[in-house]
JSON list of C-alpha atoms in Angstrom, two decimals:
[
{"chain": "A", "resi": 1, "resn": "UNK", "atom": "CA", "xyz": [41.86, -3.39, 12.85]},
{"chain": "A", "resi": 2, "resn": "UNK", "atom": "CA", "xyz": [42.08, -0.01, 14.25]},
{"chain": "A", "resi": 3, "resn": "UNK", "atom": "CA", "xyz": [38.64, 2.02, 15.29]},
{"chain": "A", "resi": 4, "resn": "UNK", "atom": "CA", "xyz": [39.42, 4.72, 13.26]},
{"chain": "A", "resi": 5, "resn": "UNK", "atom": "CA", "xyz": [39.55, 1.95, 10.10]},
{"chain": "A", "resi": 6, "resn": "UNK", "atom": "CA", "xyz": [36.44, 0.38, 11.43]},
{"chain": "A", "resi": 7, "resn": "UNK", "atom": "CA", "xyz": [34.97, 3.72, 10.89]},
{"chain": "A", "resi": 8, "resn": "UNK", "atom": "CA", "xyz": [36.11, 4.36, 7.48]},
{"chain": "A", "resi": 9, "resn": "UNK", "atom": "CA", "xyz": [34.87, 1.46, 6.48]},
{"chain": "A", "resi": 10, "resn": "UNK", "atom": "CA", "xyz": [31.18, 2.22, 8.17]},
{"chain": "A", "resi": 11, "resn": "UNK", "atom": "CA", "xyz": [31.30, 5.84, 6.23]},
{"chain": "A", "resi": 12, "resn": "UNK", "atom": "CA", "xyz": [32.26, 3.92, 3.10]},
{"chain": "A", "resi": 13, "resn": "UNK", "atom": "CA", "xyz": [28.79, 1.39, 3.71]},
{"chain": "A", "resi": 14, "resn": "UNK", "atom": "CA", "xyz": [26.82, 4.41, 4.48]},
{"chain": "A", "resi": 15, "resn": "UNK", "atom": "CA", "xyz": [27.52, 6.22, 1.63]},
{"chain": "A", "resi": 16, "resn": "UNK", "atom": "CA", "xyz": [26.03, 3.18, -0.34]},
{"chain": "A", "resi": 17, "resn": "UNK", "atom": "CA", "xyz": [23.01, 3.00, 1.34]},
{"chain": "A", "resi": 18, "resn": "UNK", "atom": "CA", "xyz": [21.58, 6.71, 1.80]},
{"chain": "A", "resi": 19, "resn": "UNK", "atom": "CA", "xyz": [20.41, 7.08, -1.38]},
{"chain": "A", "resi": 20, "resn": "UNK", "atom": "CA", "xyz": [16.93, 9.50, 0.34]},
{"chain": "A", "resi": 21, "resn": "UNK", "atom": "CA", "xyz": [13.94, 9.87, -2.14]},
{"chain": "A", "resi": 22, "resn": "UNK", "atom": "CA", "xyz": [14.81, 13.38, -2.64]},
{"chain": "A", "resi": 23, "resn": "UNK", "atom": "CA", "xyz": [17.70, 11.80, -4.55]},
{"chain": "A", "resi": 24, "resn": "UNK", "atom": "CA", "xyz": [16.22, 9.41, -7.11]},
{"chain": "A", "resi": 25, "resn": "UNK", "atom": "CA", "xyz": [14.95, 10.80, -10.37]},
{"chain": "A", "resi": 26, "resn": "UNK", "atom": "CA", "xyz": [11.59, 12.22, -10.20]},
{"chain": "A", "resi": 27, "resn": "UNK", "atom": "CA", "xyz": [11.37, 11.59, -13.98]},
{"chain": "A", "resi": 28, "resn": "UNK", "atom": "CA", "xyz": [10.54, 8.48, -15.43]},
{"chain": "A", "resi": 29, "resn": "UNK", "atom": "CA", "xyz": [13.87, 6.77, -17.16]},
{"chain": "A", "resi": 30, "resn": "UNK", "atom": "CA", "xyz": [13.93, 4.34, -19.84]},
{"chain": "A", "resi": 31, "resn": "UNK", "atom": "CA", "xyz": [15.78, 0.75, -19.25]},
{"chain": "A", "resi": 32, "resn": "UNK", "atom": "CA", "xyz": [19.37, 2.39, -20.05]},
{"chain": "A", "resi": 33, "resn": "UNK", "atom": "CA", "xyz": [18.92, 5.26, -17.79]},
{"chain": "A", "resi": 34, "resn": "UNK", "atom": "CA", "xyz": [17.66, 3.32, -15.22]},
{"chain": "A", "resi": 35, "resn": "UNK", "atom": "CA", "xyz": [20.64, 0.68, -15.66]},
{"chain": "A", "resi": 36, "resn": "UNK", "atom": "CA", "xyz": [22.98, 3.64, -15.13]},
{"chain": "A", "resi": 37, "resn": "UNK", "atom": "CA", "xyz": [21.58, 5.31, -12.18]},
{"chain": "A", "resi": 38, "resn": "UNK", "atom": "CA", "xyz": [21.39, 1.75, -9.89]},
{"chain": "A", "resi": 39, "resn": "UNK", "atom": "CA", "xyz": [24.89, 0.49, -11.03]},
{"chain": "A", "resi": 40, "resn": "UNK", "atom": "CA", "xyz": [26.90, 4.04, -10.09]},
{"chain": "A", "resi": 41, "resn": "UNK", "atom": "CA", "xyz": [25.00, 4.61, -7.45]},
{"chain": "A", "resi": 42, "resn": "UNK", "atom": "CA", "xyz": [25.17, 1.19, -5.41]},
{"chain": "A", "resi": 43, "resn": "UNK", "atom": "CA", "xyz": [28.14, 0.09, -6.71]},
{"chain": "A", "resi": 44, "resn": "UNK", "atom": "CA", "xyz": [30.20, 1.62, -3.65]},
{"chain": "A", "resi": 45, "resn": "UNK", "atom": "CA", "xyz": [33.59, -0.86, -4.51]},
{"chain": "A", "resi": 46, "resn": "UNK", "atom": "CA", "xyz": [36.56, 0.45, -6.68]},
{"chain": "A", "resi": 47, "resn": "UNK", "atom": "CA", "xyz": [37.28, -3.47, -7.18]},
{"chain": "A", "resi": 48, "resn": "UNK", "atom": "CA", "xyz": [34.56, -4.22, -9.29]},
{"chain": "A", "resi": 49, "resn": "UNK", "atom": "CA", "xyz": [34.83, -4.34, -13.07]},
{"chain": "A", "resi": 50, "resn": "UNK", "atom": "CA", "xyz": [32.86, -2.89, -15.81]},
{"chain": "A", "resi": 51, "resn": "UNK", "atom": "CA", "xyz": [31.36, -5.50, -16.81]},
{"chain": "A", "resi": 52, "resn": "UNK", "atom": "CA", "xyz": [30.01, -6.82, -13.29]},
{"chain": "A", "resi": 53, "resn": "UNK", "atom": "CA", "xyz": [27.15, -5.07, -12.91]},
{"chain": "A", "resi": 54, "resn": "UNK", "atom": "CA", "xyz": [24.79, -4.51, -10.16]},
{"chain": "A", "resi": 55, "resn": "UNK", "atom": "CA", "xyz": [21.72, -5.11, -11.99]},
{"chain": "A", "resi": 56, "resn": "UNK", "atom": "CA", "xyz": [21.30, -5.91, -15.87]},
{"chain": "A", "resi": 57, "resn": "UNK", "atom": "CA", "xyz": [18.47, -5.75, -18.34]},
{"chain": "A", "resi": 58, "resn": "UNK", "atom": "CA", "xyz": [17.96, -9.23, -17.74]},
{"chain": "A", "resi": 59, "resn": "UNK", "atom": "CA", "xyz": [17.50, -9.17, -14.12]},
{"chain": "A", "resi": 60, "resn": "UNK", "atom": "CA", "xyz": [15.13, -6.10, -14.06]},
{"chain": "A", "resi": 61, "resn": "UNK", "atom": "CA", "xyz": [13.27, -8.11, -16.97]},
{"chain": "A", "resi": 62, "resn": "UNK", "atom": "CA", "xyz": [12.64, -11.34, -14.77]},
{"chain": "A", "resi": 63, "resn": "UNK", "atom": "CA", "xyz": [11.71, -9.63, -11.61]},
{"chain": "A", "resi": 64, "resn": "UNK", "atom": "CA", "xyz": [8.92, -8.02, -13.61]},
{"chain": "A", "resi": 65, "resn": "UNK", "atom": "CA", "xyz": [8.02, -11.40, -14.95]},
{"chain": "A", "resi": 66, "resn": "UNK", "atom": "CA", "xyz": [7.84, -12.73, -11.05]},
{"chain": "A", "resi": 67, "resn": "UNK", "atom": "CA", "xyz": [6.07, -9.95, -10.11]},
{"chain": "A", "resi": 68, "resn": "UNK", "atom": "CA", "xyz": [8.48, -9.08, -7.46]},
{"chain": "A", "resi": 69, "resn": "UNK", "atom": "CA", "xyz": [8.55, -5.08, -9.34]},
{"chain": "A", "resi": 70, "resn": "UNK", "atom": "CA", "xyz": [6.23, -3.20, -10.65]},
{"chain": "A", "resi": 71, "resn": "UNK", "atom": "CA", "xyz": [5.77, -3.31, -14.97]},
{"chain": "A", "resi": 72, "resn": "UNK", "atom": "CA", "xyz": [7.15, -0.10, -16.77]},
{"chain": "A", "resi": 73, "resn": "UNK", "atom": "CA", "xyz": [4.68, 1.53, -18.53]},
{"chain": "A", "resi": 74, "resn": "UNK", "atom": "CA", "xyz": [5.24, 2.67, -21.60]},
{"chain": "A", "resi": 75, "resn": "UNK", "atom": "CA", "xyz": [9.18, 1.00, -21.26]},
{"chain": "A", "resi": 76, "resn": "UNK", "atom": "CA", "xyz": [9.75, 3.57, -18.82]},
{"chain": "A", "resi": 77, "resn": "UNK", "atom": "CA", "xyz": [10.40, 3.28, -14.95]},
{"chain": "A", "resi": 78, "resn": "UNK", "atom": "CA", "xyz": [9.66, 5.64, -12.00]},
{"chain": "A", "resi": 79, "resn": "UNK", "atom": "CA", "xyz": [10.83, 6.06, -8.55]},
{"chain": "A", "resi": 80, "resn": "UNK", "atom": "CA", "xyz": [8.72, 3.68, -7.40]},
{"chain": "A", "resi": 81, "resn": "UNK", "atom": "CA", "xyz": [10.71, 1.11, -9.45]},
{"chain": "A", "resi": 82, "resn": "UNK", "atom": "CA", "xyz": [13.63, 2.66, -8.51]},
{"chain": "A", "resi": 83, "resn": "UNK", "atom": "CA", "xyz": [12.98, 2.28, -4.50]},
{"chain": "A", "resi": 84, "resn": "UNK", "atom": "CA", "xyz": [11.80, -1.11, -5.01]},
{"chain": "A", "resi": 85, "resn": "UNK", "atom": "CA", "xyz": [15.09, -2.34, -6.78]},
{"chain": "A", "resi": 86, "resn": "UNK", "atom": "CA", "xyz": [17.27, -0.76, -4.29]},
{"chain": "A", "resi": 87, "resn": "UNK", "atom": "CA", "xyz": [15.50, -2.40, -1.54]},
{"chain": "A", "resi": 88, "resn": "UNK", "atom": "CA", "xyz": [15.70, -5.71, -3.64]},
{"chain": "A", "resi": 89, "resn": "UNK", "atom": "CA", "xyz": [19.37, -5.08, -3.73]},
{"chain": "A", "resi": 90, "resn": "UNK", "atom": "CA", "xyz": [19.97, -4.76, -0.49]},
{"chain": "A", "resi": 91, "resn": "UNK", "atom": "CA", "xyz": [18.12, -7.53, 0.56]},
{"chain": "A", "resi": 92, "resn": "UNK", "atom": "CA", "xyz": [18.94, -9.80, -1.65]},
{"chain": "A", "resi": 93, "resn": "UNK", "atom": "CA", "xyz": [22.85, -10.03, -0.06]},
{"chain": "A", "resi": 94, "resn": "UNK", "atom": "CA", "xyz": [20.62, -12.29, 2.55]},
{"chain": "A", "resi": 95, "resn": "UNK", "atom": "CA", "xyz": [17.76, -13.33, 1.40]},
{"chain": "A", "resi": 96, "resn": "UNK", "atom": "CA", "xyz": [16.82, -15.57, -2.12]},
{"chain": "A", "resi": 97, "resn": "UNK", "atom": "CA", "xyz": [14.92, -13.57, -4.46]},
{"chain": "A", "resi": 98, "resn": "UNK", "atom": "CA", "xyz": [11.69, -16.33, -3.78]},
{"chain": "A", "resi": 99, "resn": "UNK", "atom": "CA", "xyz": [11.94, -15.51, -0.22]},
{"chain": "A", "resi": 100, "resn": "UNK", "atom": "CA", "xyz": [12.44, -11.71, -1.14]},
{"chain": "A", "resi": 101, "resn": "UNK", "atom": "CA", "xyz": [8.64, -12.06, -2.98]},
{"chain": "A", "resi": 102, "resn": "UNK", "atom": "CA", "xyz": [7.12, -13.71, -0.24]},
{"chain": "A", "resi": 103, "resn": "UNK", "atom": "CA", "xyz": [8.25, -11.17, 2.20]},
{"chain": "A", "resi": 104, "resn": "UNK", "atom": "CA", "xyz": [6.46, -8.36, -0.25]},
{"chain": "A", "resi": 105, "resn": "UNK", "atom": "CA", "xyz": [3.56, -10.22, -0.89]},
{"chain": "A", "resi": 106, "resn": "UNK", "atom": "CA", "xyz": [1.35, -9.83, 1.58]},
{"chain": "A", "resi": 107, "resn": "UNK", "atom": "CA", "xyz": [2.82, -5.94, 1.93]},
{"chain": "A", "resi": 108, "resn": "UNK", "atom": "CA", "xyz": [2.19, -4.91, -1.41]},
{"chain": "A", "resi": 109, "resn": "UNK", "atom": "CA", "xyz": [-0.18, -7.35, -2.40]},
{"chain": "A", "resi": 110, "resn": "UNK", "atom": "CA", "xyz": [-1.13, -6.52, -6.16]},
{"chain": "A", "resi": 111, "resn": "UNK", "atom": "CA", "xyz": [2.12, -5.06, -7.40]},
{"chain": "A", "resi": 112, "resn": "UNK", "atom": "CA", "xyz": [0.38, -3.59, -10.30]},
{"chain": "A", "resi": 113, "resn": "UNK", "atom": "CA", "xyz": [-1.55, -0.29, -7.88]},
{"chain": "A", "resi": 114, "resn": "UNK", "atom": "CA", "xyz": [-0.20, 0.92, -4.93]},
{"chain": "A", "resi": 115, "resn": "UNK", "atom": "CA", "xyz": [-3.92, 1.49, -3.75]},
{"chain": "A", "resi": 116, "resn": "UNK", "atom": "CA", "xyz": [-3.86, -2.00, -2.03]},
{"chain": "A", "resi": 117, "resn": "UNK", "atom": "CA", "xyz": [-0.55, -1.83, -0.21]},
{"chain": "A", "resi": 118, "resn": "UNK", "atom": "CA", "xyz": [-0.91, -2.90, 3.42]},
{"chain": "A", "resi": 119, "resn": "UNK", "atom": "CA", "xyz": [2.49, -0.10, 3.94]},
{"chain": "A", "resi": 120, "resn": "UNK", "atom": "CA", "xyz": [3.34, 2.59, 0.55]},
{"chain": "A", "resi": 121, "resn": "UNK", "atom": "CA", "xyz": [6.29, 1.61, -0.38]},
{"chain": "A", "resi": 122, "resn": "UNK", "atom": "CA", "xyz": [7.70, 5.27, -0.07]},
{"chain": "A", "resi": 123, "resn": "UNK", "atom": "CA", "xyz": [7.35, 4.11, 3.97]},
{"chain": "A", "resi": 124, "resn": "UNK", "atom": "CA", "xyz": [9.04, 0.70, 3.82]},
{"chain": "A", "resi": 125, "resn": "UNK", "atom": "CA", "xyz": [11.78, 2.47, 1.46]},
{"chain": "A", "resi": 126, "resn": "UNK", "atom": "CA", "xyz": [12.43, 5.51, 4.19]},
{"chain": "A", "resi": 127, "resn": "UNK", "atom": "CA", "xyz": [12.51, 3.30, 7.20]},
{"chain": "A", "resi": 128, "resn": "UNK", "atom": "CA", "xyz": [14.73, 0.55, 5.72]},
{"chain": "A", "resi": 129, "resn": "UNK", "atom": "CA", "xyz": [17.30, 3.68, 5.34]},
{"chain": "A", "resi": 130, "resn": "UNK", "atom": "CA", "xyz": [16.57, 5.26, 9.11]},
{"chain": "A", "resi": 131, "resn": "UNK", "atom": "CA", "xyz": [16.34, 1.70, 10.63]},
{"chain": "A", "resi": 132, "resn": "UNK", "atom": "CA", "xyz": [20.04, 1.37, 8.80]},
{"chain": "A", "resi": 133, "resn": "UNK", "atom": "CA", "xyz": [21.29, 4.41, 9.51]},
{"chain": "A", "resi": 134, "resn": "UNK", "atom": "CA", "xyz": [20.65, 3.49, 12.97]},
{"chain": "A", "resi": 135, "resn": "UNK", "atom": "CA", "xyz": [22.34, 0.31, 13.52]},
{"chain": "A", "resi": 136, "resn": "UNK", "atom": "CA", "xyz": [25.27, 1.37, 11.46]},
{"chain": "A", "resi": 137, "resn": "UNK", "atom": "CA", "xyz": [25.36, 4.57, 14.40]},
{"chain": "A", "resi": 138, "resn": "UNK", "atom": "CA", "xyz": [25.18, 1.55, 17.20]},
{"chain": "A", "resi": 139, "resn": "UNK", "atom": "CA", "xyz": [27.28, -0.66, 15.29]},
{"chain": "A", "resi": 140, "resn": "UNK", "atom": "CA", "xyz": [30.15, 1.78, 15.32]},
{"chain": "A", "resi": 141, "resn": "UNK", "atom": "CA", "xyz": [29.67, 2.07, 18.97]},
{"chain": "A", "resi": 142, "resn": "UNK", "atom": "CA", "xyz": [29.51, -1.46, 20.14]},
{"chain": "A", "resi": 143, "resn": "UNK", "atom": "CA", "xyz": [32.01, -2.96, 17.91]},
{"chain": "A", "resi": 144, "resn": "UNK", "atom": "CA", "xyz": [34.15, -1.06, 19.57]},
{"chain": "A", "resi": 145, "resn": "UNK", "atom": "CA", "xyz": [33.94, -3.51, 22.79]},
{"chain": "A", "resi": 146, "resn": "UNK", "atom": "CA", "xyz": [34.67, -6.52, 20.24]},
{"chain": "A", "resi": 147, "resn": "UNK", "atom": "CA", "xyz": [37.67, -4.97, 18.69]},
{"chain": "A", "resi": 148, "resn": "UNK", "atom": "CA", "xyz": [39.10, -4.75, 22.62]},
{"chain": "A", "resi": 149, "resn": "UNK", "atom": "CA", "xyz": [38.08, -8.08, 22.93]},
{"chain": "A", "resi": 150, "resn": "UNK", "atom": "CA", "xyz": [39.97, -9.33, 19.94]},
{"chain": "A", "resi": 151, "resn": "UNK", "atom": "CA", "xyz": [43.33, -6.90, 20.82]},
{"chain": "A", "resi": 152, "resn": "UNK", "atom": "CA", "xyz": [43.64, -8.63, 24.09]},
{"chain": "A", "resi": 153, "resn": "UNK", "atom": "CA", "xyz": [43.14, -12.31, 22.44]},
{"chain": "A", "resi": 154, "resn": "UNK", "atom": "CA", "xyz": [45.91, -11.79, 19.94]},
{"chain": "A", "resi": 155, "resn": "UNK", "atom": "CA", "xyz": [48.15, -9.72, 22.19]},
{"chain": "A", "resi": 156, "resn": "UNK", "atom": "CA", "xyz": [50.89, -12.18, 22.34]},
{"chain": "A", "resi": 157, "resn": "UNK", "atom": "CA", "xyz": [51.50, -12.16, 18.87]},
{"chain": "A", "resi": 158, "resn": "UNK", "atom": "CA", "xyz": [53.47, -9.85, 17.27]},
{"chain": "A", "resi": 159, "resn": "UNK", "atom": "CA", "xyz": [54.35, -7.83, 14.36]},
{"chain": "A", "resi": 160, "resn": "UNK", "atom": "CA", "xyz": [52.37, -8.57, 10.89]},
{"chain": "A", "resi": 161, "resn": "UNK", "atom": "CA", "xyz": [51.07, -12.02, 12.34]},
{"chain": "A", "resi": 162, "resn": "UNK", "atom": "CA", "xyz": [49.28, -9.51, 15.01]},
{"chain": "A", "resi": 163, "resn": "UNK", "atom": "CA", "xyz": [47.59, -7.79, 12.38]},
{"chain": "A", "resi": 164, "resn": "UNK", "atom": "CA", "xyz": [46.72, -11.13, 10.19]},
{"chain": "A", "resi": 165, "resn": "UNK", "atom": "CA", "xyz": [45.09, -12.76, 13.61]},
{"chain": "A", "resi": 166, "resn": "UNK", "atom": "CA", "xyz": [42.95, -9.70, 14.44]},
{"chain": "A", "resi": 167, "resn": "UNK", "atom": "CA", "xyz": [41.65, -9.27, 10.85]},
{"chain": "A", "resi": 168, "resn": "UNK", "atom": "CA", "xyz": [40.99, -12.94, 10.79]},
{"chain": "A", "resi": 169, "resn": "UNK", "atom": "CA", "xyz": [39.24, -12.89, 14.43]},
{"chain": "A", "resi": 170, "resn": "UNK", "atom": "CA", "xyz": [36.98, -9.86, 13.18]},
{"chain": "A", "resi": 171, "resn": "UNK", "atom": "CA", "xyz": [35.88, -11.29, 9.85]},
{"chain": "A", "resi": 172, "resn": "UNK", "atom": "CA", "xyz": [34.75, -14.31, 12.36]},
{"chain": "A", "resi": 173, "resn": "UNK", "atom": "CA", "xyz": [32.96, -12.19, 14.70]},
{"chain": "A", "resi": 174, "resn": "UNK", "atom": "CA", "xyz": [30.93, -10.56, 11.90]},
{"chain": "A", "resi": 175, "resn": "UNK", "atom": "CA", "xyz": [30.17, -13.01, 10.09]},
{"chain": "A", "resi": 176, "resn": "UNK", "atom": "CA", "xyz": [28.94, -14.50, 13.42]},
{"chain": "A", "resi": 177, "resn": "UNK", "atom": "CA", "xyz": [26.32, -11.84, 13.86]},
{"chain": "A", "resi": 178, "resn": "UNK", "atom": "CA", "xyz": [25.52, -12.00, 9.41]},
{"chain": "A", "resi": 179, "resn": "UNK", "atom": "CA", "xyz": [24.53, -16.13, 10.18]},
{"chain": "A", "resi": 180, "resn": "UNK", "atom": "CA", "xyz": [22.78, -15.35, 13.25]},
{"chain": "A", "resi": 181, "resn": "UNK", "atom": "CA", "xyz": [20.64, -12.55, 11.46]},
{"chain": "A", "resi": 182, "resn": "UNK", "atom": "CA", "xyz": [20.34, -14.10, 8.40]},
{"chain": "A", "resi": 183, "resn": "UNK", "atom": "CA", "xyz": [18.66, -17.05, 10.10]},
{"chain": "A", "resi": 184, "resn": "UNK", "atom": "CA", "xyz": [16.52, -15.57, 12.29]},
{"chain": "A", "resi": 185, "resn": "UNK", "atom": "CA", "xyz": [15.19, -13.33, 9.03]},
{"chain": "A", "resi": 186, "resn": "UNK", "atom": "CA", "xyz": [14.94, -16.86, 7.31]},
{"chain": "A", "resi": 187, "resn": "UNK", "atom": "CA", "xyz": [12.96, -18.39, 9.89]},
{"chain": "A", "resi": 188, "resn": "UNK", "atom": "CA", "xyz": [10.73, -15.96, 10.14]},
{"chain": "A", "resi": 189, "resn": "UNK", "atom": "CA", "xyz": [9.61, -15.44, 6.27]},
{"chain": "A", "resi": 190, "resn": "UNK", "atom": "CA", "xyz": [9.33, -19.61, 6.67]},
{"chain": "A", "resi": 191, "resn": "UNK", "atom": "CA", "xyz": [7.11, -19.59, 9.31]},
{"chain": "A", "resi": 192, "resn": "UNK", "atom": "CA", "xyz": [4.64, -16.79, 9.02]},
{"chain": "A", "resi": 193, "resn": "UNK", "atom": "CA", "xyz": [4.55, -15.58, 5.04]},
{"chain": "A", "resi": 194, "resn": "UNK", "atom": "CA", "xyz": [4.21, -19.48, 3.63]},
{"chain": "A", "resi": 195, "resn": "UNK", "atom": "CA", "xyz": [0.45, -18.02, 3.10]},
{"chain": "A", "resi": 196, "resn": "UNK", "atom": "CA", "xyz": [1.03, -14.18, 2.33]},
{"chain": "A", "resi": 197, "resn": "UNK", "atom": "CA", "xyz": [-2.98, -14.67, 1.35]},
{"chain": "A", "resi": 198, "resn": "UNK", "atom": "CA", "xyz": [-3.87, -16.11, 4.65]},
{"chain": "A", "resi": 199, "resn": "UNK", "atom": "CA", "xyz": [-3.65, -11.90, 6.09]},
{"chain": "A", "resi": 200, "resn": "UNK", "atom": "CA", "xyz": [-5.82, -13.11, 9.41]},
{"chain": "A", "resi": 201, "resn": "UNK", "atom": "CA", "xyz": [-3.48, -15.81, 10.27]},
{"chain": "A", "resi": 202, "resn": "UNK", "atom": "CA", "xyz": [-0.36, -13.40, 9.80]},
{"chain": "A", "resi": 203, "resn": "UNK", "atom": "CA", "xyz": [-2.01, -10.42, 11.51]},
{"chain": "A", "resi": 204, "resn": "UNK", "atom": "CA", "xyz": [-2.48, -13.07, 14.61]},
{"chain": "A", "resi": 205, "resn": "UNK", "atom": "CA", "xyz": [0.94, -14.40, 14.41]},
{"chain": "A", "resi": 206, "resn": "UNK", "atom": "CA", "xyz": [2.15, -10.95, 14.18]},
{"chain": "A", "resi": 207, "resn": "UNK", "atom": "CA", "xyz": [0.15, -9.27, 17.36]},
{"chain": "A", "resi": 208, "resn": "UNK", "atom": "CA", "xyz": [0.85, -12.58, 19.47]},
{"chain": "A", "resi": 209, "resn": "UNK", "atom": "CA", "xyz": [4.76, -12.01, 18.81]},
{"chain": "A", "resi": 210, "resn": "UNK", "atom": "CA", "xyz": [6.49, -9.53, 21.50]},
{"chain": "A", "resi": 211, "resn": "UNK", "atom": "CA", "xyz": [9.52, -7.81, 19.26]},
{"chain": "A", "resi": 212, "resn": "UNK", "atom": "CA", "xyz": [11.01, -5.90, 22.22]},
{"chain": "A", "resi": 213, "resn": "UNK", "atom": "CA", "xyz": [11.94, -9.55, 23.86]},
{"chain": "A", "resi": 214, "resn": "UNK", "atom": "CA", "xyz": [13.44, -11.07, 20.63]},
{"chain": "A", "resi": 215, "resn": "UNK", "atom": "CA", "xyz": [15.58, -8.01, 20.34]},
{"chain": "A", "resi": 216, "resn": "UNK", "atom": "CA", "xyz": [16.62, -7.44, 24.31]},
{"chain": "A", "resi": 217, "resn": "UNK", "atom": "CA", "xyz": [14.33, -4.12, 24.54]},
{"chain": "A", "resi": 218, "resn": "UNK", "atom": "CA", "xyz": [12.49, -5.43, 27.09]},
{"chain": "A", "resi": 219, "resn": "UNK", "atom": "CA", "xyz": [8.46, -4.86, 27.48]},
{"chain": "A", "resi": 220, "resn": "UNK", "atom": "CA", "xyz": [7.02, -1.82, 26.37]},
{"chain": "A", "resi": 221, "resn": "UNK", "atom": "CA", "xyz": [5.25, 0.38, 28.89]},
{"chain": "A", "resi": 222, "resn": "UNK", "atom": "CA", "xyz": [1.70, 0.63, 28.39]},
{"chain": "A", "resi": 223, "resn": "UNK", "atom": "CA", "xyz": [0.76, 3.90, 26.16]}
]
């Protein structure tokens, strides 16, 4: 794989994910309209068929029943449904939709009023995007080093079995780092939001972990 493929296909994920508040409807949509907007909108592969959707009435209808999304009211859903669905999508590539509700639970608490939430949603919806937009930006950059990596492992082979091996060697690589993050995500939800009601033993576990060190930052200096 060549850099400047690597990069199309980066534009191509981007595309699917900036989807900015300013661009959701600002008018309440009815089940239909709703249905339409998600599936063109995330649905950023020309293999798919018609008939595999995104998201269907059905699975809209149990996530209200789990109280993972808000209820419509009146049969009608805002952006606030709309932000929370595309967030569900996106996470849901990783994580099970059980361990998707614990992770919101002790966030948004009551999902029925927004009054209670520990971060508005509008907040957790924005940085999701800027926090993506940002390792997409660093993932185009350090790839990079991996794709040299791979070039010089395959570069006695030749020909179309070149091309095969370093395809093969970066689907490995990535979905090296997918595991590894996937895991660590999983591990996390299992050990501190078992008891999303138990908010004083989270908001210890939570000021007791240093973030910088998991992620190779280093300390903070002191404000």
């Amino acid at each position: 794989m060549e850099k400047v493929a690597l990069a199309e296909l980066v534009k191509r994920i981007r595309e699917s994910h900036e989807i900015r508040i300013e661009a959701i409807p600002d008018i309440e949509l009815y089940m239909d309209q709703l249905l339409t907007f998600l599936n063109q909108r995330l649905d950023s592969s020309s293999h798919k068929s018609q008939d595999n959707h995104i998201f269907t009435k059905t699975m809209i209808n149990n996530y209200t029943k789990d109280r993972l999304l808000i209820p419509p009211k009146n049969k009608k859903y805002s952006q606030q449904h709309i932000m929370l669905l595309i967030l569900i999508y996106h996470l849901k590539g990783i994580l099970s939709i059980s361990d998707i509700k614990r992770l919101f639970e002790p966030i948004l608490q009551d999902i029925n009023t927004p009054d209670d939430d520990l971060i508005p949603l509008e907040d957790i919806y924005t940085t999701y995007l800027d926090l993506t937009e940002n390792y997409l930006t660093e993932f185009s950059e350090n790839f990079s080093n991996k794709l040299s990596f791979i070039t010089d492992l395959t570069a006695h082979l030749e020909g179309d079995a070149n091309n095969v091996a370093r395809l093969f060697l970066t689907v490995l690589v990535l979905i090296a780092q997918a595991d590894l993050s996937k895991k660590v995500a999983e591990l996390i939800i299992e050990s501190y939001f078992n008891a999303p009601s138990a908010m004083e033993d989270l908001n210890r576990i939570v000021y007791n972990i240093d973030l910088d060190s998991v992620f190779g930052q280093g300390s903070r200096e002191p404000e």
